[in-house]
Short mmCIF file of C-alpha atoms in Angstrom, two decimals:
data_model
loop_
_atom_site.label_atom_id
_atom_site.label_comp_id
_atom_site.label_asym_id
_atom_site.label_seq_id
_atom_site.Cartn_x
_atom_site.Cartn_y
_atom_site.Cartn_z
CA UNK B 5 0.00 0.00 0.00
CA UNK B 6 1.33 3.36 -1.08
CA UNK B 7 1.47 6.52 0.98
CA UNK B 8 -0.85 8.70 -0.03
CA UNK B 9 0.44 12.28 -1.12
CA UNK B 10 -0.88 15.58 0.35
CA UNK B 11 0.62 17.96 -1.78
CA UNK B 12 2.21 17.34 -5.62
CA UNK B 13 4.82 20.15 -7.02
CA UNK B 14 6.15 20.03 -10.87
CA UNK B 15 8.06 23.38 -12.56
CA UNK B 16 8.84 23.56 -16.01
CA UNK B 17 10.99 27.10 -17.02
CA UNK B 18 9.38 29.56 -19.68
CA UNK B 19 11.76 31.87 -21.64
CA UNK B 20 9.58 35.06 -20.54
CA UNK B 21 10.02 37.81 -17.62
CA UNK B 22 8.41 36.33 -14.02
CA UNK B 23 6.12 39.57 -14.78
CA UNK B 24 4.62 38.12 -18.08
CA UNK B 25 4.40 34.83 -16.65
CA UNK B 26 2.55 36.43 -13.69
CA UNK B 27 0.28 38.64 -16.08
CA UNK B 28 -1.14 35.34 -18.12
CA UNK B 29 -1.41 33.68 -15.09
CA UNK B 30 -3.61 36.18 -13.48
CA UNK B 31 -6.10 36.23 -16.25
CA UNK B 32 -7.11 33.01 -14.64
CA UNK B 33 -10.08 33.07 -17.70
CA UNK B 34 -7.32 31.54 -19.58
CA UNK B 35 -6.93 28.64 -17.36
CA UNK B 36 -8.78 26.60 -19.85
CA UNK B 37 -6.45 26.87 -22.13
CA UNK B 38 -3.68 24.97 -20.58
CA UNK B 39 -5.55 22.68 -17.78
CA UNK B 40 -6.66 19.21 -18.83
CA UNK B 41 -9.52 19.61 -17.20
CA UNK B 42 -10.75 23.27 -17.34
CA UNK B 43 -13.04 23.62 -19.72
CA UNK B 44 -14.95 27.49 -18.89
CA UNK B 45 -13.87 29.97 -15.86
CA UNK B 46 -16.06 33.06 -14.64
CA UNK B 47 -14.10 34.87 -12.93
CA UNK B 48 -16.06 37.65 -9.67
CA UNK B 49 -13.36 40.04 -8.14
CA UNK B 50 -10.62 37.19 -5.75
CA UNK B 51 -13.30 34.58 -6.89
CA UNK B 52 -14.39 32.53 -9.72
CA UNK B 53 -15.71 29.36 -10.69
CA UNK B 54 -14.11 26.76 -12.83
CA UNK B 55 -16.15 24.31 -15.08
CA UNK B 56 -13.84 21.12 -15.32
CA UNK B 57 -14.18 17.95 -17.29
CA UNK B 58 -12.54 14.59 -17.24
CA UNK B 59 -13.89 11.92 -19.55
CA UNK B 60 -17.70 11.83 -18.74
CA UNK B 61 -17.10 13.53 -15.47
CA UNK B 62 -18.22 17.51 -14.90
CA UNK B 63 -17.84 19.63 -12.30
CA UNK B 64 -17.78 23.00 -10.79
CA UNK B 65 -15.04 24.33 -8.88
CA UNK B 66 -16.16 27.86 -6.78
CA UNK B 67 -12.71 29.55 -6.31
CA UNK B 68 -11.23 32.16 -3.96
CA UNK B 69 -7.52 34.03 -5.14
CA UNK B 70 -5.45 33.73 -1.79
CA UNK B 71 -2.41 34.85 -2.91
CA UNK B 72 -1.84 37.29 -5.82
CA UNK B 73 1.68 38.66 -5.40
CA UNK B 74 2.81 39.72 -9.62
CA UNK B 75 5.75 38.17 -10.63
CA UNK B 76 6.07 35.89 -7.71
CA UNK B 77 3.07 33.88 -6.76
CA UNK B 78 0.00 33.42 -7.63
CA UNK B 79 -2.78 30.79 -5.58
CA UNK B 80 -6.19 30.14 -5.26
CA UNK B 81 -7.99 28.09 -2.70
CA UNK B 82 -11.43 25.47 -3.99
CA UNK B 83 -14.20 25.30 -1.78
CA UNK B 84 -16.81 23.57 -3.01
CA UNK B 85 -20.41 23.32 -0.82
CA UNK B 86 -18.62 25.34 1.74
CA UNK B 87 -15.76 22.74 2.06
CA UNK B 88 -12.22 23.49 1.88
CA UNK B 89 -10.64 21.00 -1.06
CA UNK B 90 -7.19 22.25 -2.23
CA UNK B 91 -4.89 24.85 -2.60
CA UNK B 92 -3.35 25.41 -6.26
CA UNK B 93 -0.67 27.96 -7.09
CA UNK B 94 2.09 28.97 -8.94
CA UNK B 95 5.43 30.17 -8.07
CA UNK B 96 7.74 32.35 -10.00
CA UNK B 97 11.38 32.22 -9.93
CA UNK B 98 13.88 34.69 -12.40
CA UNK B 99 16.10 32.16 -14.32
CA UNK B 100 19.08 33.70 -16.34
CA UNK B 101 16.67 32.23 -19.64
CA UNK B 102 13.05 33.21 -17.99
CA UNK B 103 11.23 32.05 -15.05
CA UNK B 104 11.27 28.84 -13.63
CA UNK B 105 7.18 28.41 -12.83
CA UNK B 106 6.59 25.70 -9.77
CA UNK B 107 2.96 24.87 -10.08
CA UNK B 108 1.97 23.51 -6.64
CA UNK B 109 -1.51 21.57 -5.27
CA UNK B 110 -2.30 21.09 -1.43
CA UNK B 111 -4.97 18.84 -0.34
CA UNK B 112 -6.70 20.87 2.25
CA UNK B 113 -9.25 17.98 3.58
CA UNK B 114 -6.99 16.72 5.91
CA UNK B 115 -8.67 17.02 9.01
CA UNK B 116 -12.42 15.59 10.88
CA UNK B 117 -15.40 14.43 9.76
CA UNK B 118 -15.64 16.96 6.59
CA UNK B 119 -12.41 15.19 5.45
CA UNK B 120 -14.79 12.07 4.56
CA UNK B 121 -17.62 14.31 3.12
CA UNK B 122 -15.15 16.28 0.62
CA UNK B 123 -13.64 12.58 -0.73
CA UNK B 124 -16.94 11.52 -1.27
CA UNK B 125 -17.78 14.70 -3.07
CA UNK B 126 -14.74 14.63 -5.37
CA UNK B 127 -14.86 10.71 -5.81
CA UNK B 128 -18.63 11.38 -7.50
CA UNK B 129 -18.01 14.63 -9.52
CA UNK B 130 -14.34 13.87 -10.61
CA UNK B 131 -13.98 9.80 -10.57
CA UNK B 132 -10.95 10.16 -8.93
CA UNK B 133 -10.54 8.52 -5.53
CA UNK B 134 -8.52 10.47 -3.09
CA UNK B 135 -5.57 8.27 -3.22
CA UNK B 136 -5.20 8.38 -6.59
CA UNK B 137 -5.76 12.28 -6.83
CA UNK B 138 -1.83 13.44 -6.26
CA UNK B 139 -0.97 11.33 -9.06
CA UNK B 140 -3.56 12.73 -11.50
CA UNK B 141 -2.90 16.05 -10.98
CA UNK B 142 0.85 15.35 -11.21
CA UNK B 143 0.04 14.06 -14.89
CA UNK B 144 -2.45 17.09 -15.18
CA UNK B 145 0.33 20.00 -13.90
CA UNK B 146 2.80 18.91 -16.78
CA UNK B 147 0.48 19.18 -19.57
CA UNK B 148 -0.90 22.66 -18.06
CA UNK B 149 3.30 23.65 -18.02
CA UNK B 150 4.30 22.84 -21.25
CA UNK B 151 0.63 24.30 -22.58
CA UNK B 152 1.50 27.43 -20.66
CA UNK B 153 4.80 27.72 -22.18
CA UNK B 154 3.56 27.24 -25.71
CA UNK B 155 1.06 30.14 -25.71
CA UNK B 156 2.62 32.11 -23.25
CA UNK B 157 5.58 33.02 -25.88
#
């Protein structure tokens, strides 16, 4: 039996500014065009709500901006029915060729009896038991990467 995995980083470096990086990144409407699974995003002020898809799966994904710091970091927190689910972010680093971008997710259901409700939640809307979830988005964060780094140039 594997350990399961609370938190999954991957970074991929972009040949653009930490600035630019941040600016495209911020525009978090264009989120579906590098996530695997973002399909729509309507963005309200620090929150928005994503519209994901994987396979016959659909979701919604209601979205608060916790950290918004240009050409550094950039996070948002999912809560979805009022429970917290994960943290996902990016961080910027200057590289001598760009910015090396660290996309990071947290699994934020670690603790009491919501812990059980929020797996059950994401099992049914995503397919994706909790266990398996680290891995999936680790698949999911290098596609978003090398997408990001196509169109952000």
């Amino acid at each position: 039996m594997s350990v399961r995995e609370w938190s999954v980083e991957e970074s991929l470096e972009i040949p653009l500014p930490p600035q630019a990086v941040y600016a495209a990144l911020a525009d978090i409407r264009r989120m579906k065009d590098w996530s695997p699974e973002v399909i729509g995003v309507w963005p309200r002020g620090d929150r928005f709500v994503g519209v994901n898809r994987k396979a016959c799966w659909f979701w919604f994904a209601t979205c608060r901006i916790v950290i918004a710091d240009p050409g550094r970091e950039f996070a948002f927190d999912n809560i979805t029915f009022g429970l917290p689910v994960a943290r996902w972010g990016y961080r910027l680093t200057p590289t001598e060729h760009g910015t090396l971008v660290t996309e990071y997710w947290i699994d934020l259901r670690r603790r009491g009896w919501r812990r059980w409700i929020a797996e059950l939640l994401g099992l049914v809307f995503t397919g994706t038991p909790a266990a398996r979830r680290a891995a999936r988005n680790r698949l999911g964060m290098r596609v978003t990467l090398r997408r990001l780094r196509a169109t952000a140039v």
